[in-house]
Coordinates of C-alpha atoms in Angstrom, one line a residue:
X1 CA 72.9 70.8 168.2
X2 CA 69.8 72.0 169.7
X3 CA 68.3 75.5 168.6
X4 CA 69.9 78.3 170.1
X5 CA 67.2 80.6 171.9
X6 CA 66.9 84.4 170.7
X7 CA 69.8 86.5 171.5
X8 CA 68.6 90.3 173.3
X9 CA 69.5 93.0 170.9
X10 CA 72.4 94.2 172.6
X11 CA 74.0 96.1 169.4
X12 CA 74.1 99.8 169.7
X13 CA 71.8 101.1 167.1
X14 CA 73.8 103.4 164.4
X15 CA 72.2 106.9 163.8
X16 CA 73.1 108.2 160.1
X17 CA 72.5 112.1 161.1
X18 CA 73.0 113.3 157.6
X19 CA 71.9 112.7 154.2
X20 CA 74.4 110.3 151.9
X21 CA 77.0 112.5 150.9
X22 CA 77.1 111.0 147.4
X23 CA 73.4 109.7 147.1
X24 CA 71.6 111.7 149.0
X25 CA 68.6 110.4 147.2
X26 CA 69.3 107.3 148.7
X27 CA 68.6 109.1 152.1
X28 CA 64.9 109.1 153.7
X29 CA 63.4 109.3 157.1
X30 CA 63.2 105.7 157.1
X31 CA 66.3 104.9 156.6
X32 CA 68.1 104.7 160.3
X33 CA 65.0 102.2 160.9
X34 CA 65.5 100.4 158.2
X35 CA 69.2 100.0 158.9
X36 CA 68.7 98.8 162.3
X37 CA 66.0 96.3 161.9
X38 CA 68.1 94.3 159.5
X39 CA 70.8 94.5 161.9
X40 CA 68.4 93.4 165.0
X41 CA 67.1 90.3 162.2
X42 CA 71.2 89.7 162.1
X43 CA 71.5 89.6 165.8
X44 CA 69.4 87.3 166.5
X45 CA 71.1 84.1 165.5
X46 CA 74.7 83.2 166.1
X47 CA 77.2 82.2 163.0
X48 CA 79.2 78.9 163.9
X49 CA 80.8 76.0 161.8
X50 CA 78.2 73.2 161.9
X51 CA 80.2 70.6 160.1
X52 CA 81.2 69.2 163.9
X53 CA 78.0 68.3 164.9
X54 CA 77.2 66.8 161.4
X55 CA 79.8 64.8 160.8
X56 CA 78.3 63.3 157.2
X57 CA 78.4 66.6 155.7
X58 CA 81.6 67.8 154.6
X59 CA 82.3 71.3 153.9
X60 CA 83.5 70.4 150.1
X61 CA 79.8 69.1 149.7
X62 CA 78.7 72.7 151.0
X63 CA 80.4 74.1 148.5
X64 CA 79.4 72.4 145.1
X65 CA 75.6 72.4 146.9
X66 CA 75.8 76.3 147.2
X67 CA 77.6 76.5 143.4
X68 CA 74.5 74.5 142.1
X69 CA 72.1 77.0 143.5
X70 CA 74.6 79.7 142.0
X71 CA 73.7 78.1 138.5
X72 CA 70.1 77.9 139.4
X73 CA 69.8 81.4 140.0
X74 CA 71.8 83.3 137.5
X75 CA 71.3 80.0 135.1
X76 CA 68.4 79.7 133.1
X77 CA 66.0 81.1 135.9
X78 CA 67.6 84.7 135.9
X79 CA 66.9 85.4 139.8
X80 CA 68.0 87.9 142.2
X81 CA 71.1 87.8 143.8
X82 CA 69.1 88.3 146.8
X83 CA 67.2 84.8 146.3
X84 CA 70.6 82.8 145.9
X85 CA 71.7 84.4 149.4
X86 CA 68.5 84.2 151.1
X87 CA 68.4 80.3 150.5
X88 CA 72.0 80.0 150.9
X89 CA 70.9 81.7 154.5
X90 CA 68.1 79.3 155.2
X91 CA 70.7 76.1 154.0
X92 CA 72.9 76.8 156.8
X93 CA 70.3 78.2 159.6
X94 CA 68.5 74.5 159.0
X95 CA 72.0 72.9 159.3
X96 CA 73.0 74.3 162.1
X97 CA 69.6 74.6 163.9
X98 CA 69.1 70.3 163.4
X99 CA 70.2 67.9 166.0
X100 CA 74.0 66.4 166.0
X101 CA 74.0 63.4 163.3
X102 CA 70.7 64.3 161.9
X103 CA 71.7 65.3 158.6
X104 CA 72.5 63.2 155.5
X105 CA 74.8 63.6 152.4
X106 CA 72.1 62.2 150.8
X107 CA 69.5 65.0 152.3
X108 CA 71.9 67.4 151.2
X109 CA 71.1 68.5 147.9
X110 CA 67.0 68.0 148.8
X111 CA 67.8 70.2 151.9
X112 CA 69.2 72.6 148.8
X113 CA 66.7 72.8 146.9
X114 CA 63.8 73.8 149.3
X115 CA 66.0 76.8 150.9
X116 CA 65.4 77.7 146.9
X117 CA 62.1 77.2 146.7
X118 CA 61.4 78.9 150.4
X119 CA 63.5 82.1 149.0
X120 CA 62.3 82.1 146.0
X121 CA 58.8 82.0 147.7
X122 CA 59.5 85.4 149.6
X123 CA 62.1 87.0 146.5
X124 CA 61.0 86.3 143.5
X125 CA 57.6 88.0 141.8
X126 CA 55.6 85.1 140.5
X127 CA 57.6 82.1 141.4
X128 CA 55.6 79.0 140.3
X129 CA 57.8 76.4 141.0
X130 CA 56.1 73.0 141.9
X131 CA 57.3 70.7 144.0
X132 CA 57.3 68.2 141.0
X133 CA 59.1 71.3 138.9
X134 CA 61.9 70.6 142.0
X135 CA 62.4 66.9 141.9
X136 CA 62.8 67.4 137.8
X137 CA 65.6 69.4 138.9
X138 CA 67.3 67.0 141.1
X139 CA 66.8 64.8 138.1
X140 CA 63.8 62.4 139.9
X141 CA 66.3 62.3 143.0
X142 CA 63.8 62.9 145.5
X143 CA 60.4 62.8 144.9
X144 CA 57.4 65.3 145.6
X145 CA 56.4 64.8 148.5
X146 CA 60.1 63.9 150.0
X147 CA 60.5 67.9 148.6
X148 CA 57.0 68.7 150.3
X149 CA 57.8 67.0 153.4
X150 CA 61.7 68.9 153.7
X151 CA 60.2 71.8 153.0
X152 CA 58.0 71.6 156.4
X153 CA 61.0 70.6 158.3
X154 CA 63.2 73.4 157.8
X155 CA 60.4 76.1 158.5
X156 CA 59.5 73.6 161.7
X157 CA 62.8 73.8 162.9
X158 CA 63.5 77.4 161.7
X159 CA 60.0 78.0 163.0
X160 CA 58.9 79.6 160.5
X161 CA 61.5 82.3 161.0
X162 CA 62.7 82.7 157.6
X163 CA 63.2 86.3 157.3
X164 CA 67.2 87.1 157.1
X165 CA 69.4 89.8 157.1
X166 CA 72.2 88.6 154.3
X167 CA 75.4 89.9 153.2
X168 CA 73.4 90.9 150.1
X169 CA 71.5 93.0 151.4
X170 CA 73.5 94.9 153.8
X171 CA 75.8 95.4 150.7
X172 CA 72.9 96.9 149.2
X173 CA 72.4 99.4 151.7
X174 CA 76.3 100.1 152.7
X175 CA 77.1 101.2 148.7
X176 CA 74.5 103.9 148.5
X177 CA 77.6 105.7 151.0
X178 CA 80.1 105.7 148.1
X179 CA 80.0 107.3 144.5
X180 CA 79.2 104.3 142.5
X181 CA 81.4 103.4 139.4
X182 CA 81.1 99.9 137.3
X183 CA 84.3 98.5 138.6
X184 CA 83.4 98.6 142.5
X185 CA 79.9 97.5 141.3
X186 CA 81.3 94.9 140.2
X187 CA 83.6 94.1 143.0
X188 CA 81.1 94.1 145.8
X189 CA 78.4 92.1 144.1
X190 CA 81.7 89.4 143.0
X191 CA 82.6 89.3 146.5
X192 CA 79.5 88.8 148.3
X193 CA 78.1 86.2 146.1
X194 CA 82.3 84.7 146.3
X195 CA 81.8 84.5 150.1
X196 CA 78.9 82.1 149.9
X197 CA 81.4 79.2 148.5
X198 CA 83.7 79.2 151.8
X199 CA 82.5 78.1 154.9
X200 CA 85.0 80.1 156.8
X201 CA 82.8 83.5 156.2
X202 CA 80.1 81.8 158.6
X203 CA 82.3 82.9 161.3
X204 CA 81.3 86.6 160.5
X205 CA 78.1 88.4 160.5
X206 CA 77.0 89.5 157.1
X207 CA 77.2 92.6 157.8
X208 CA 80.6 92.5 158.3
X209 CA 81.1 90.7 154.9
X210 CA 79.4 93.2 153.2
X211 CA 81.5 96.1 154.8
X212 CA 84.8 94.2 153.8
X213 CA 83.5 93.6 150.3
X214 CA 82.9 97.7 150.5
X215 CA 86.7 98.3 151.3
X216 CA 88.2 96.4 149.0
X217 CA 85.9 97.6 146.1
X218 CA 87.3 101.2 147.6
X219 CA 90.8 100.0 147.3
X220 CA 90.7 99.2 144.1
X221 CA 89.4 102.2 143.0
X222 CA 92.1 104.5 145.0
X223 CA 89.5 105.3 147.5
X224 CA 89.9 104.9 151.6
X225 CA 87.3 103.6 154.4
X226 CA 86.1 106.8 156.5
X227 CA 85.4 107.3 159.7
X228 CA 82.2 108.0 158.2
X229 CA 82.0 104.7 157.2
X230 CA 83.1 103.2 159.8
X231 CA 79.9 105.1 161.9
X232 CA 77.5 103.7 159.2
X233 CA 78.4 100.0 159.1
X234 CA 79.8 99.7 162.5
X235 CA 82.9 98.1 161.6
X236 CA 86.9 99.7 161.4
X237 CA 89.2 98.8 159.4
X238 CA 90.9 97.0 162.3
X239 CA 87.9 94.7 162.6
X240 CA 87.6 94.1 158.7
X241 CA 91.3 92.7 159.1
X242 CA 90.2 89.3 159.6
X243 CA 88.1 89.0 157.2
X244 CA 90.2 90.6 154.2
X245 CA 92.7 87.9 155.4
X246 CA 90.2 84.9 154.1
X247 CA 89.1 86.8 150.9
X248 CA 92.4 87.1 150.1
X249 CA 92.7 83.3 150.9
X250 CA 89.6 82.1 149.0
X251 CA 90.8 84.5 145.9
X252 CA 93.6 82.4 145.9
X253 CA 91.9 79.4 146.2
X254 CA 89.8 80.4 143.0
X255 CA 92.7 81.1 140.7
X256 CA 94.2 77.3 141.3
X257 CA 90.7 75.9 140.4
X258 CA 89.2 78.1 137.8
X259 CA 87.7 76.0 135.5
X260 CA 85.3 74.3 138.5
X261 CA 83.8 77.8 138.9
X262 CA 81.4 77.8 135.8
X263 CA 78.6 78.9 138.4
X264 CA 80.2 82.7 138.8
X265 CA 81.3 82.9 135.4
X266 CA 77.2 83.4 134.3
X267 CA 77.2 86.9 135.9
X268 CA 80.8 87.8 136.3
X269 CA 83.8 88.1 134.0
X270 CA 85.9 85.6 136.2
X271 CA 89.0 85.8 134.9
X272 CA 89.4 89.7 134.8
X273 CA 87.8 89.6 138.4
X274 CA 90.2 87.1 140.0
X275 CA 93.4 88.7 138.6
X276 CA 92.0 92.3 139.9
X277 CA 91.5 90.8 143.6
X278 CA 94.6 88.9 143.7
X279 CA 96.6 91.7 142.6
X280 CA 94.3 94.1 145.4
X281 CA 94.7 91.4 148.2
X282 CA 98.6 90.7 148.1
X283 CA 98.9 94.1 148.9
X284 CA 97.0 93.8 152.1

């Protein structure tokens, strides 16, 4: 599949008039700017299932690549939850960006590890990762320079475009709306890091993820989606539908195979979490 070119930002910007109700320190001049050049970084590439034109990648090996990054990050190296997303961004960009065939299952977890590194580059303060610090990590799977050389060929084919507009960060900015409490905290940071593992969210723009991850952290906590928040993240509850639909899916999917899902249970009490959702979602 050959690069698609830049899409014309076509997306009516959003105007916040007013000051957050509930954080209005949250609220700045800059902030209707700042809202819409994260959405014009979002418009610019499409979302699509990749697996098609790379038929040696499946999307099971997707998954337990993106749950060993998930034990990279909140593992022993602590990062942001923006890092884990920002490389989980690049992984599939670079996927879908390369030709048809061109990918490897035996690229795959190399291809892994330098969306880390290239996040953790632009995320993380003093990230000092070497590219022999890498290949220890892939336990001498690839060496050095393969690392080096992979790393070049995703910013070639990205060009260098690495910049991204992820769920995380949308979420970031959509929960300064709402009064914040620990359990819808916890809900929207469980479900936007959840969404990474399912290759069925690609089909919706991050943005969108991050609103639904908003409602149901609202629903859980006896609270409805506004029409105010429907004006700040774009999105209605008619158009979150969908994507409530495969949340409630992959929740499901999570109970049956709970004991694979050591990755999530370094940040999140997974259990609790789990039972919460699927209670939330068979509601829905």
């Amino acid at each position: 599949m050959t690069r698609l070119p830049k899409k014309v930002y076509t997306r009516p910007r959003i105007t916040v008039k007013d000051e957050f109700p509930i954080n209005p320190a949250y609220w700045n001049e800059y902030m209707n700017e700042t809202l819409n050049y994260i959405l014009e970084i979002e418009d610019r590439y499409d979302r699509y299932h990749y697996f098609s034109n790379q038929p040696l990648i499946k999307p099971d090996m997707r998954r337990v690549l993106v749950m060993w990054l998930m034990e990279l990050c909140y593992g022993p190296f602590g990062f942001e939850a923006s890092t884990l997303h920002h490389a989980v961004c690049i992984l599939d960009r670079f996927m879908a960006a390369s030709p048809p065939g061109s990918i490897d299952s035996n690229q795959l977890q190399c291809i892994g590890v330098c969306a880390f590194m290239i996040a953790g580059k632009l995320d993380e303060n003093g990230f000092k990762f070497s590219t022999e610090d890498l290949s220890m990590l892939c336990d001498r799977a690839y060496s050095p320079g393969e690392i080096a050389g992979m790393e070049i060929r995703i910013l070639v084919t990205l060009k260098f475009e690495v910049l991204v507009a992820s769920t995380c960060s949308f979420a970031d900015f959509f929960r300064r709306a709402i009064e914040p409490n620990s359990l819808s905290t916890l809900l929207i940071d469980f479900l936007c890091d959840l969404s990474l593992l399912s290759y069925e969210f690609l089909e919706f723009n991050p943005s969108q993820i991050a609103s639904t991850a908003l409602w149901i952290a609202l629903c859980a906590t006896d609270r409805n989606w506004t029409e105010e928040l429907a004006i700040t993240t774009g999105y209605s509850r008619a158009i979150l539908a969908k994507s409530v639909k495969v949340y409630s899916t992959l929740v499901n999917q999570c109970i049956e195979t709970i004991e694979g899902l050591k990755c999530l249970t370094l940040k999140y009490p997974l259990e609790e979490t789990l039972s919460i959702l699927s209670r939330l979602l068979a509601q829905a």
